[in-house]
């Protein structure tokens, strides 16, 4: 067990977990006022989606352009619960039919629709947040992957589904709040979510959930499942001919991504206080993909940093130069794809990490031993032709020139 | 739901909705033809296709303004000049985009999607900066306005007929270009077997560039035609891109005939249902229907039987 845990959480990744936790749980809360921290919380809800996309797209090679669907479904489930709580008969006494959400009243609906009824219950809501999007993803996944729809076609169809859902939400104004979405959410089981203390607490709840998702993602990535996903992305036919049912793996990872997105959506609703179709459609779904691409499609940590950075940039840009933001975003799309397809994480891996290692002589134990061995040799004798295995493996990590010194 | 209409009214409704569907069909075909060349033949996903279309529309708008201002006597025929200009500019821009962006990404189709999405964002903002955020419409010359009365209750708008004729001409020329000309043969050779095509002396890079440019040029003409039936804003292109992709995929990506057939069924379904349901529900049902069929038949209606 210990051994397998060590395999799943190698030292590098533990350090990455620790650094991320320190930044999010200590540095940000200490240095930011609650307004900014709430914004970070909002960005982090997108990080859930980006994390799911790393697994689906980076590892599994399935690009879904419809993650907004799941983000939205999760968010709407939560919003329905909060809305029902906010529209108690006392609060809505001025309406012609008290006790139903205000937008229904405006649309001459006099009775709560049947699918709203169960959202009076919190356990049902929590279950719905997780189950509804996952089941939806499962159906899409089965329908597509069992028939070997993949790649570009999958991307276009998920995009179409996102479009359908948006049109449906906007069109059925009486049941969904239409373009405005579900707004004016106040309390969660009687606890006011708009106060500063609630926002602090929600930020940390969000963080805990995010880390749970990160650990799950790490498990997926480091287990056999992750290796099969990569193999599938690279040579799907070979994996299939080796006896694996490729579609089941794809369905699983797609459902997992949907679940993550839905959690993000639900936390978004709680922290921001509303949910609307602008987070469901095609444009937000593609923007979610760029968060993942900027961070690095193969790095679960990259996804989080990508979500934070892009959203920070978006807020700053659109505050100061609103018309420049689309240019910057467009340029970001193009340059990420052209110049660093594996995102910031690859820049970090390729340039920053080696630089740090040479700068601070931070090499791991094995290469330290080799260093010591190399240094202990007085003269560079003609080395025996058999290079020790470790030395070859670690030679890349040695400081530049160390191999030829002494 | 048919009870409250008389038989002749029903006929008229279906005829008029059918005709509205035909106009939608023409616009869809024009948009999808360019995409079918780029996506079907080259395998590149061009999310900026809608923006190329809008560029054509803006060029038409500019041309109409120039004619109205400086050459009012020739205003009658400005549309033909505008179409040629729209084609030329989008064709050149398309070639430039292929040279600067697409050619590095032929092996990564999903990445072309992201990169061209970035391009579409830049173009949108560019339009917004130059033309403003408000939608613009062109004024049509007199002969294009008005409608032609078929019977007492059935009327067909003349600009609609014009768009349909235009679509027919463009579709036939694309067909001739792709399946009857030497250049089309080169394109299909490159699509089917790139190394072999290159070995027999086809300049594959040039073929790629011109094909992409041509697809964009047709989008420009589509945009030009689009100004006759709707107004143009910086984000109008985005509204159509999903529909257009669905048309192409639904028809079977590599078949021009399939593209036309699927555009026909989608537009007729949409416009017939629109009369009885709300527009958004008609759209939802149409899209659901298409997605449903695609799940059953992922290769599209008219798939080519070739081995990859």
XYZ file of C-alpha atoms in Angstrom:
714
model
C 0.000 0.000 0.000
C 2.710 2.444 0.996
C 4.555 1.567 -2.115
C 1.591 2.261 -4.356
C 0.872 5.530 -2.549
C 4.433 6.526 -3.200
C 3.940 5.730 -6.856
C 0.801 7.771 -7.013
C 2.232 10.710 -5.152
C 5.878 11.034 -6.139
C 7.880 13.668 -4.298
C 7.660 16.234 -7.083
C 3.906 16.079 -7.114
C 3.695 16.294 -3.334
C 5.740 19.470 -3.510
C 3.398 20.780 -6.201
C 0.373 19.973 -4.025
C 1.984 21.724 -1.077
C 2.912 24.816 -3.062
C -0.564 25.095 -4.549
C -2.180 24.589 -1.142
C 0.096 27.215 0.400
C -0.727 29.755 -2.302
C -4.457 29.178 -2.255
C -5.073 28.544 1.414
C -2.521 30.842 3.029
C -1.091 33.477 0.707
C -4.311 34.555 -1.008
C -6.527 34.750 2.100
C -3.841 36.706 3.970
C -3.037 39.199 1.238
C -6.431 39.839 -0.352
C -9.569 41.569 0.793
C -12.772 39.578 0.638
C -13.809 41.076 -2.695
C -10.656 39.834 -4.413
C -10.727 36.530 -2.576
C -14.272 35.971 -3.751
C -13.074 36.631 -7.293
C -10.328 34.048 -6.845
C -12.964 31.654 -5.588
C -14.935 32.278 -8.749
C -11.843 31.637 -10.896
C -11.213 28.428 -9.000
C -14.647 27.132 -9.930
C -13.432 27.245 -13.528
C -10.361 25.354 -12.390
C -12.634 22.379 -11.695
C -13.630 22.406 -15.334
C -10.054 22.820 -16.516
C -9.024 19.905 -14.310
C -11.675 17.719 -15.906
C -10.491 18.829 -19.320
C -6.906 17.855 -18.511
C -8.119 14.309 -17.946
C -10.509 14.217 -20.899
C -8.544 16.150 -23.453
C -4.915 16.109 -22.331
C -4.890 12.489 -21.248
C -7.793 10.904 -23.106
C -7.536 12.990 -26.249
C -11.281 13.700 -26.252
C -11.866 17.402 -26.693
C -15.252 18.322 -25.330
C -16.463 21.751 -26.329
C -19.453 21.335 -24.099
C -18.074 21.468 -20.573
C -20.272 24.511 -20.047
C -23.219 22.084 -20.201
C -22.081 20.312 -17.063
C -20.909 23.468 -15.330
C -24.333 24.908 -16.053
C -26.299 21.819 -15.003
C -24.457 21.671 -11.686
C -24.882 25.384 -11.214
C -28.570 25.352 -12.104
C -29.315 22.466 -9.731
C -27.774 24.440 -6.893
C -29.448 27.645 -8.028
C -32.872 25.987 -8.052
C -32.461 24.957 -4.434
C -31.316 28.415 -3.377
C -34.048 30.073 -5.406
C -36.777 28.004 -3.794
C -35.392 28.949 -0.417
C -35.299 32.614 -1.404
C -38.887 32.534 -2.626
C -40.661 31.429 0.505
C -44.262 32.629 0.726
C -43.239 35.403 3.158
C -40.545 36.722 0.837
C -42.758 36.643 -2.212
C -45.954 37.912 -0.612
C -46.329 40.729 -3.154
C -46.561 38.289 -6.068
C -49.863 37.183 -7.509
C -48.946 33.614 -6.530
C -46.674 33.735 -3.473
C -44.246 30.917 -2.877
C -42.930 30.447 -6.399
C -39.790 32.037 -7.854
C -40.302 35.607 -9.059
C -39.531 34.924 -12.730
C -42.249 32.282 -12.856
C -44.687 34.812 -11.502
C -43.670 37.261 -14.220
C -44.282 34.589 -16.827
C -47.794 33.845 -15.575
C -46.925 30.466 -14.186
C -49.035 29.796 -11.142
C -47.736 26.466 -9.971
C -44.252 25.180 -9.312
C -43.290 22.853 -12.210
C -42.892 19.214 -11.194
C -39.142 19.126 -11.788
C -38.649 22.003 -9.392
C -40.448 20.245 -6.528
C -37.625 17.925 -5.370
C -35.232 20.859 -5.119
C -36.849 21.813 -1.815
C -34.603 19.195 -0.277
C -30.901 19.771 0.261
C -29.789 16.116 0.095
C -31.635 15.743 -3.188
C -29.994 18.907 -4.498
C -26.509 17.765 -3.582
C -27.215 14.433 -5.191
C -28.651 16.140 -8.273
C -25.616 18.421 -8.606
C -23.447 15.356 -8.902
C -25.754 12.861 -10.595
C -27.642 14.876 -13.215
C -24.578 16.103 -15.161
C -22.786 12.776 -14.783
C -25.747 10.804 -16.084
C -26.142 13.269 -18.918
C -22.463 12.863 -19.755
C -22.881 9.115 -19.523
C -25.648 9.157 -22.122
C -23.678 11.388 -24.448
C -20.595 9.260 -23.893
C -22.336 5.950 -24.551
C -24.068 7.284 -27.637
C -20.844 8.690 -29.051
C -17.987 6.478 -27.964
C -19.729 3.143 -28.448
C -20.181 4.170 -32.050
C -16.606 5.394 -32.215
C -17.405 9.021 -32.744
C -14.310 10.844 -31.721
C -12.003 13.758 -32.303
C -13.393 16.566 -34.344
C -16.877 15.091 -34.628
C -17.173 14.705 -30.900
C -16.078 18.310 -30.419
C -18.669 19.604 -32.874
C -21.487 17.514 -31.447
C -20.776 18.537 -27.854
C -20.733 22.107 -29.088
C -24.116 21.597 -30.688
C -25.481 20.158 -27.458
C -24.213 23.215 -25.598
C -26.016 25.375 -28.146
C -29.223 23.343 -27.754
C -29.150 23.639 -23.977
C -28.582 27.386 -24.122
C -31.436 27.934 -26.559
C -33.656 25.752 -24.410
C -32.830 27.636 -21.215
C -33.349 30.998 -22.861
C -36.526 29.876 -24.615
C -38.222 28.352 -21.572
C -38.159 31.564 -19.613
C -40.953 30.564 -17.268
C -39.142 27.481 -16.030
C -35.535 28.610 -16.121
C -35.420 32.367 -15.751
C -34.469 32.795 -19.405
C -31.594 35.050 -20.364
C -31.268 36.529 -16.893
C -30.873 33.138 -15.329
C -31.686 32.415 -11.727
C -30.772 35.484 -9.743
C -31.225 37.031 -6.342
C -30.098 34.011 -4.342
C -29.794 34.795 -0.656
C -29.555 32.004 1.849
C -28.344 28.446 2.101
C -30.408 26.647 4.785
C -31.094 29.988 6.393
C -27.445 31.017 6.337
C -26.894 34.259 4.424
C -24.378 33.537 1.646
C -23.871 37.200 0.836
C -22.033 38.125 4.030
C -18.248 38.369 4.160
C -17.887 35.542 6.646
C -19.974 33.263 4.423
C -17.801 34.168 1.470
C -14.663 33.282 3.440
C -16.127 29.959 4.435
C -17.329 29.180 0.913
C -13.887 29.973 -0.444
C -12.378 27.345 1.807
C -15.117 24.808 1.077
C -14.415 25.400 -2.596
C -10.722 24.837 -1.961
C -11.298 21.573 -0.121
C -13.487 20.294 -2.953
C -10.907 21.352 -5.498
C -8.197 19.458 -3.677
C -10.394 16.370 -3.454
C -10.832 16.572 -7.213
C -7.098 17.101 -7.652
C -6.328 13.981 -5.623
C -8.843 11.982 -7.647
C -7.273 13.308 -10.834
C -3.845 12.345 -9.530
C -5.082 8.818 -8.823
C -6.534 8.519 -12.304
C -3.402 9.880 -13.894
C -0.892 7.745 -12.060
C -2.817 4.481 -12.184
C -3.134 2.019 -14.988
C -6.180 3.962 -16.111
C -4.083 7.013 -16.832
C -1.578 5.003 -18.817
C -4.355 3.422 -20.858
C -5.806 6.851 -21.510
C -2.491 8.092 -22.845
C -2.025 4.960 -24.915
C -5.521 5.438 -26.274
C -4.810 9.003 -27.249
C -1.637 8.045 -29.056
C -2.665 4.754 -30.703
C -6.292 4.006 -30.173
C -6.380 1.011 -32.495
C -3.534 -0.737 -30.715
C -5.209 -0.378 -27.332
C -8.396 -1.766 -28.810
C -6.601 -4.693 -30.346
C -4.906 -5.394 -27.035
C -8.331 -6.307 -25.718
C -9.379 -3.144 -23.930
C -12.808 -1.694 -24.503
C -11.641 1.776 -25.388
C -15.113 3.292 -25.253
C -15.592 2.412 -21.573
C -12.439 4.268 -20.603
C -13.527 7.250 -22.630
C -17.001 7.217 -21.096
C -15.533 7.019 -17.620
C -13.137 9.906 -18.056
C -15.769 12.026 -19.774
C -18.202 11.423 -16.886
C -15.478 12.276 -14.385
C -14.782 15.523 -16.211
C -18.500 16.284 -16.191
C -18.693 15.609 -12.454
C -15.785 17.963 -11.747
C -17.368 20.653 -13.910
C -20.693 20.251 -12.145
C -19.071 20.680 -8.726
C -17.416 23.817 -10.077
C -20.762 25.062 -11.321
C -22.474 24.463 -7.996
C -19.696 26.254 -6.121
C -19.905 29.076 -8.659
C -23.582 29.569 -7.898
C -22.921 29.582 -4.166
C -20.078 32.068 -4.352
C -21.349 34.391 -7.035
C -25.005 34.258 -6.122
C -26.577 33.608 -9.507
C -26.504 31.281 -12.494
C -27.310 32.177 -16.081
C -27.115 30.703 -19.592
C -24.002 32.803 -20.300
C -22.013 30.089 -18.509
C -23.510 27.243 -20.492
C -23.119 28.074 -24.158
C -20.420 27.688 -26.760
C -18.333 30.727 -25.942
C -17.792 29.939 -22.242
C -17.193 26.290 -23.097
C -14.389 27.179 -25.478
C -12.974 29.647 -22.986
C -12.825 26.809 -20.491
C -10.742 24.844 -22.957
C -8.292 27.712 -23.242
C -7.837 27.760 -19.458
C -6.721 24.178 -19.710
C -4.582 24.821 -22.790
C -2.800 27.804 -21.252
C -2.054 25.949 -18.047
C -0.930 22.864 -19.892
C -3.204 20.159 -21.150
C -1.121 17.463 -19.526
C -0.718 19.003 -16.108
C -3.386 18.932 -13.424
C -1.620 21.727 -11.576
C -1.178 23.660 -14.770
C -4.948 23.656 -15.200
C -5.407 25.401 -11.853
C -2.729 28.004 -12.528
C -4.048 28.475 -16.055
C -7.563 29.121 -14.762
C -6.241 31.643 -12.244
C -3.916 33.447 -14.649
C -6.287 33.742 -17.592
C -9.130 34.941 -15.400
C -6.895 37.412 -13.561
C -5.754 38.709 -16.931
C -9.331 38.898 -18.127
C -10.446 40.900 -15.098
C -7.501 43.263 -15.248
C -7.747 43.776 -18.989
C -11.455 44.245 -19.109
C -11.294 46.708 -16.224
C -8.662 48.866 -17.874
C -8.860 48.276 -21.626
C -12.143 46.532 -22.329
C -11.669 46.596 -26.090
C -8.211 45.064 -25.871
C -9.319 41.959 -24.052
C -10.663 40.129 -27.085
C -7.467 40.873 -28.988
C -5.399 39.566 -26.099
C -7.571 36.496 -25.738
C -7.358 35.777 -29.463
C -3.615 36.195 -29.445
C -3.444 33.892 -26.439
C -5.365 31.159 -28.263
C -3.147 31.412 -31.311
C 0.171 31.647 -29.520
C -0.553 28.813 -27.107
C -1.443 26.532 -29.978
C 1.446 27.575 -32.206
C 4.281 28.068 -29.778
C 3.668 26.083 -26.641
C 0.985 23.459 -27.155
C 1.581 22.015 -23.722
C 1.042 25.316 -22.029
C 2.724 26.965 -19.077
C 3.396 23.610 -17.482
C 5.699 22.661 -20.348
C 7.538 25.971 -20.133
C 7.999 25.269 -16.440
C 9.163 21.720 -17.057
C 11.493 22.552 -19.895
C 13.062 25.814 -18.841
C 12.307 26.798 -15.279
C 12.862 23.494 -13.539
C 16.297 22.745 -15.053
C 17.312 26.329 -14.359
C 16.315 26.012 -10.704
C 18.091 22.716 -10.436
C 21.342 24.008 -11.854
C 21.090 27.255 -9.932
C 20.566 25.663 -6.546
C 22.233 22.363 -7.267
C 19.001 20.637 -6.331
C 19.433 17.214 -7.726
C 17.944 14.094 -6.330
C 19.810 11.616 -4.152
C 20.871 9.288 -6.903
C 22.485 11.978 -8.978
C 24.069 13.476 -5.858
C 25.726 10.142 -5.306
C 26.932 10.159 -8.875
C 28.171 13.688 -8.452
C 30.091 12.638 -5.407
C 31.455 9.688 -7.279
C 32.481 11.843 -10.196
C 34.120 14.362 -7.905
C 35.977 11.647 -5.993
C 37.749 10.546 -9.119
C 41.036 12.298 -9.401
C 41.655 11.718 -13.027
C 39.248 11.158 -15.823
C 40.420 7.698 -16.645
C 39.207 6.106 -19.771
C 35.863 5.042 -18.390
C 34.782 1.462 -18.695
C 32.517 1.169 -21.679
C 29.607 -0.081 -19.606
C 27.898 3.048 -18.401
C 26.094 2.467 -15.120
C 22.350 2.571 -15.692
C 21.572 5.207 -13.096
C 24.186 7.487 -14.481
C 22.565 7.456 -17.891
C 19.150 8.056 -16.446
C 20.244 10.940 -14.344
C 22.801 12.485 -16.602
C 20.265 14.956 -17.904
C 19.627 16.232 -14.407
C 23.300 16.837 -13.630
C 24.537 20.390 -13.679
C 25.721 21.352 -17.103
C 29.253 20.211 -17.642
C 29.372 17.985 -14.574
C 29.602 14.902 -16.685
C 32.840 16.023 -18.208
C 34.402 17.678 -15.196
C 37.020 16.379 -12.784
C -53.317 22.269 -34.460
C -54.267 22.306 -38.134
C -57.975 22.536 -37.355
C -58.265 26.310 -37.360
C -56.884 26.689 -40.897
C -58.702 25.947 -44.131
C -57.140 23.702 -46.716
C -56.086 26.507 -49.054
C -54.614 28.448 -46.137
C -52.648 25.411 -45.080
C -51.278 25.034 -48.583
C -50.307 28.683 -48.553
C -48.682 28.354 -45.130
C -46.664 25.383 -46.227
C -45.745 27.065 -49.484
C -44.633 30.294 -47.807
C -42.828 28.532 -44.978
C -41.318 26.248 -47.564
C -40.115 29.249 -49.478
C -38.716 30.885 -46.337
C -37.033 27.566 -45.748
C -35.579 27.714 -49.251
C -34.011 31.099 -48.522
C -32.569 29.778 -45.268
C -31.431 26.761 -47.236
C -29.615 28.956 -49.765
C -27.807 30.881 -47.057
C -26.896 27.661 -45.242
C -25.625 26.090 -48.443
C -23.509 29.117 -49.263
C -21.999 29.104 -45.795
C -21.579 25.371 -45.672
C -19.996 25.021 -49.124
C -16.924 26.945 -48.026
C -16.748 24.974 -44.839
C -17.263 21.693 -46.657
C -14.196 22.474 -48.761
C -12.077 23.459 -45.778
C -13.293 20.864 -43.300
C -14.368 18.087 -45.615
C -11.477 18.212 -48.023
C -8.672 19.515 -45.843
C -9.745 18.328 -42.394
C -9.181 21.757 -40.897
C -11.748 23.105 -38.463
C -12.155 26.757 -39.219
C -14.020 28.393 -36.378
C -13.374 31.771 -37.993
C -15.547 30.829 -40.947
C -18.406 32.940 -39.636
C -16.090 35.919 -39.344
C -14.966 35.521 -42.947
C -18.617 35.589 -43.843
C -19.149 38.754 -41.840
C -16.154 40.276 -43.591
C -17.913 39.683 -46.891
C -21.021 41.306 -45.479
C -19.108 44.358 -44.280
C -17.418 44.702 -47.655
C -20.840 44.659 -49.305
C -21.982 47.305 -46.843
C -18.959 49.486 -47.644
C -19.417 49.020 -51.375
C -23.068 49.976 -51.193
C -22.131 53.132 -49.275
C -19.447 54.035 -51.785
C -21.841 53.525 -54.691
C -24.609 55.480 -53.010
C -22.192 58.335 -52.308
C -20.131 58.565 -55.504
C -21.799 56.507 -58.225
C -25.535 56.742 -57.619
C -26.241 56.055 -61.283
C -24.588 52.658 -61.018
C -26.217 51.755 -57.691
C -28.441 49.272 -59.500
C -25.540 46.933 -60.059
C -23.406 47.570 -56.991
C -24.183 44.149 -55.676
C -22.188 42.353 -58.327
C -19.140 44.515 -57.692
C -19.555 43.931 -53.975
C -19.651 40.189 -54.435
C -16.488 40.164 -56.497
C -14.757 42.368 -53.937
C -16.009 40.239 -51.041
C -14.724 37.119 -52.721
C -11.356 38.689 -53.546
C -10.652 40.082 -50.094
C -11.711 37.001 -48.155
C -9.840 34.785 -50.603
C -6.617 36.725 -50.013
C -7.152 36.869 -46.270
C -7.815 33.139 -46.262
C -4.552 32.467 -48.090
C -2.726 34.683 -45.627
C -4.257 32.845 -42.686
C -3.294 29.515 -44.181
C 0.249 30.729 -44.652
C 0.583 32.254 -41.215
C -1.368 29.822 -39.098
C -3.029 26.770 -40.565
C -0.089 25.205 -42.345
C 1.656 24.543 -39.049
C -1.318 22.661 -37.704
C -2.312 20.142 -40.386
C -1.372 17.258 -38.137
C -3.393 18.602 -35.204
C -6.983 19.212 -36.297
C -8.259 19.963 -32.789
C -5.636 22.666 -32.440
C -6.778 24.346 -35.633
C -10.073 24.695 -33.828
C -8.499 26.628 -30.968
C -6.250 28.739 -33.154
C -9.019 29.738 -35.535
C -11.253 30.491 -32.572
C -8.565 32.920 -31.455
C -8.546 34.390 -34.944
C -12.301 34.768 -34.833
C -12.098 36.680 -31.543
C -9.528 39.039 -33.039
C -11.607 39.595 -36.161
C -14.735 40.234 -34.117
C -13.014 42.875 -32.061
C -11.552 44.363 -35.229
C -15.019 44.706 -36.739
C -16.272 46.224 -33.525
C -13.459 48.769 -33.543
C -13.912 49.691 -37.202
C -17.657 49.441 -37.754
C -18.965 49.844 -34.216
C -20.923 47.400 -32.124
C -24.267 48.133 -33.755
C -25.640 46.025 -36.549
C -25.533 47.540 -40.022
C -27.818 46.852 -42.935
C -27.416 47.639 -46.615
C -29.953 49.400 -48.758
C -31.006 47.313 -51.714
C -31.509 48.702 -55.216
C -35.156 49.023 -56.185
C -35.314 46.010 -58.440
C -34.389 43.697 -55.564
C -37.118 44.923 -53.257
C -40.734 43.975 -53.351
C -42.172 40.597 -53.959
C -43.694 38.566 -56.685
C -47.256 37.373 -56.160
C -47.650 33.770 -57.155
C -51.339 33.491 -56.199
C -53.531 35.820 -54.097
C -52.107 34.569 -50.815
C -48.686 33.267 -51.796
C -46.025 35.917 -52.256
C -42.336 35.396 -52.729
C -39.741 38.114 -52.055
C -37.497 38.947 -54.983
C -34.272 39.168 -52.997
C -35.000 35.632 -51.836
C -35.203 34.463 -55.435
C -31.965 36.277 -56.148
C -30.201 34.548 -53.242
C -31.466 31.206 -54.486
C -30.208 31.764 -58.001
C -26.896 32.925 -56.626
C -26.635 29.774 -54.522
C -27.370 27.636 -57.517
C -24.664 29.345 -59.566
C -22.075 29.088 -56.793
C -22.912 25.479 -56.004
C -22.599 24.521 -59.662
C -19.287 26.330 -60.013
C -17.922 24.652 -56.898
C -19.055 21.318 -58.242
C -17.380 22.008 -61.562
C -14.222 23.241 -59.848
C -13.918 20.264 -57.523
C -15.031 17.440 -59.789
C -14.518 18.557 -63.357
C -11.464 20.794 -63.444
C -7.825 19.816 -63.324
C -7.325 21.817 -60.211
C -10.105 19.968 -58.409
C -8.481 16.718 -59.356
C -5.274 17.955 -57.746
C -7.137 18.888 -54.572
C -8.754 15.484 -54.331
C -5.457 13.781 -54.997
C -3.804 15.721 -52.197
C -6.668 14.896 -49.842
C -6.518 11.203 -50.584
C -2.810 10.667 -50.547
C -0.561 13.576 -49.852
C 2.873 11.967 -50.328
C 1.802 10.317 -53.555
C 0.285 13.514 -54.901
C 3.468 15.317 -54.090
C 5.513 12.571 -55.751
C 3.686 13.000 -59.040
C 4.538 16.654 -59.068
C 1.609 18.394 -57.418
C 2.646 21.371 -55.365
C 0.696 20.323 -52.284
C 1.464 23.463 -50.324
C 0.040 25.622 -53.053
C -3.006 23.394 -53.375
C -3.616 23.677 -49.624
C -3.290 27.431 -49.668
C -5.577 27.985 -52.619
C -8.141 25.497 -51.315
C -8.287 27.240 -47.971
C -8.495 30.609 -49.663
C -11.286 29.372 -51.875
C -13.283 28.114 -48.912
C -12.915 31.509 -47.256
C -13.776 33.283 -50.491
C -17.045 31.372 -50.747
C -17.746 32.376 -47.151
C -17.229 35.968 -48.267
C -19.790 35.586 -51.035
C -22.164 33.965 -48.547
C -21.762 37.004 -46.311
C -22.423 39.252 -49.243
C -25.621 37.388 -50.014
C -26.513 37.389 -46.353
C -26.784 41.195 -46.284
C -29.912 40.894 -48.435
C -31.816 38.853 -45.880
C -30.421 40.051 -42.564
C -28.361 42.708 -40.844
C -24.704 42.377 -39.933
C -23.047 42.831 -36.556
C -19.598 41.934 -35.210
C -20.830 38.738 -33.575
C -23.316 37.592 -36.220
C -20.841 35.051 -37.517
C -20.758 33.175 -34.253
C -24.495 32.605 -34.396
C -24.154 30.567 -37.539
C -20.989 28.636 -37.023
C -22.546 25.724 -35.127
C -25.370 25.408 -37.632
C -22.899 25.439 -40.461
C -20.713 22.784 -38.913
C -23.737 20.632 -38.242
C -24.820 20.992 -41.856
C -21.422 19.838 -43.059
C -21.094 16.984 -40.590
C -24.696 15.890 -41.033
C -24.265 15.667 -44.770
C -21.075 13.663 -44.550
C -18.001 15.810 -44.461
C -16.539 14.918 -47.811
C -19.637 14.998 -49.926
C -20.848 18.198 -51.538
C -24.151 16.560 -52.389
C -24.543 15.569 -48.753
C -23.917 19.153 -47.676
C -26.708 20.347 -49.922
C -29.096 17.593 -48.851
C -28.498 18.208 -45.174
C -28.824 21.985 -45.553
C -32.134 21.342 -47.275
C -33.540 19.044 -44.613
C -32.347 21.229 -41.732
C -33.704 24.447 -43.172
C -37.058 22.946 -44.170
C -37.526 21.317 -40.784
C -36.603 24.559 -39.051
C -38.875 26.836 -41.060
C -41.876 24.506 -41.095
C -41.737 23.962 -37.338
C -41.160 27.642 -36.738
C -44.698 28.377 -37.814
C -46.280 26.070 -35.263
C -43.816 26.320 -32.371
C -41.759 29.186 -31.038
C -38.586 29.871 -33.012
C -36.339 28.683 -30.229
C -38.173 25.406 -29.754
C -38.092 24.775 -33.499
C -34.363 25.323 -33.399
C -33.923 23.049 -30.384
C -35.927 20.273 -32.029
C -34.061 20.607 -35.319
C -30.676 20.515 -33.629
C -31.705 17.600 -31.416
C -32.898 15.722 -34.472
C -29.587 16.318 -36.237
C -27.518 15.368 -33.197
C -29.659 12.268 -32.720
C -29.119 11.133 -36.290
C -25.414 11.860 -36.032
C -25.218 9.594 -33.005
C -26.797 6.807 -35.038
C -24.868 7.564 -38.173
C -21.670 9.388 -37.241
C -20.314 9.430 -40.751
C -23.190 11.583 -41.967
C -25.877 11.085 -44.564
C -23.677 10.706 -47.604
C -20.451 9.205 -46.440
C -17.752 8.365 -48.911
C -16.586 4.817 -48.663
C -12.838 5.238 -48.546
C -10.253 3.664 -46.362
C -7.987 5.838 -44.313
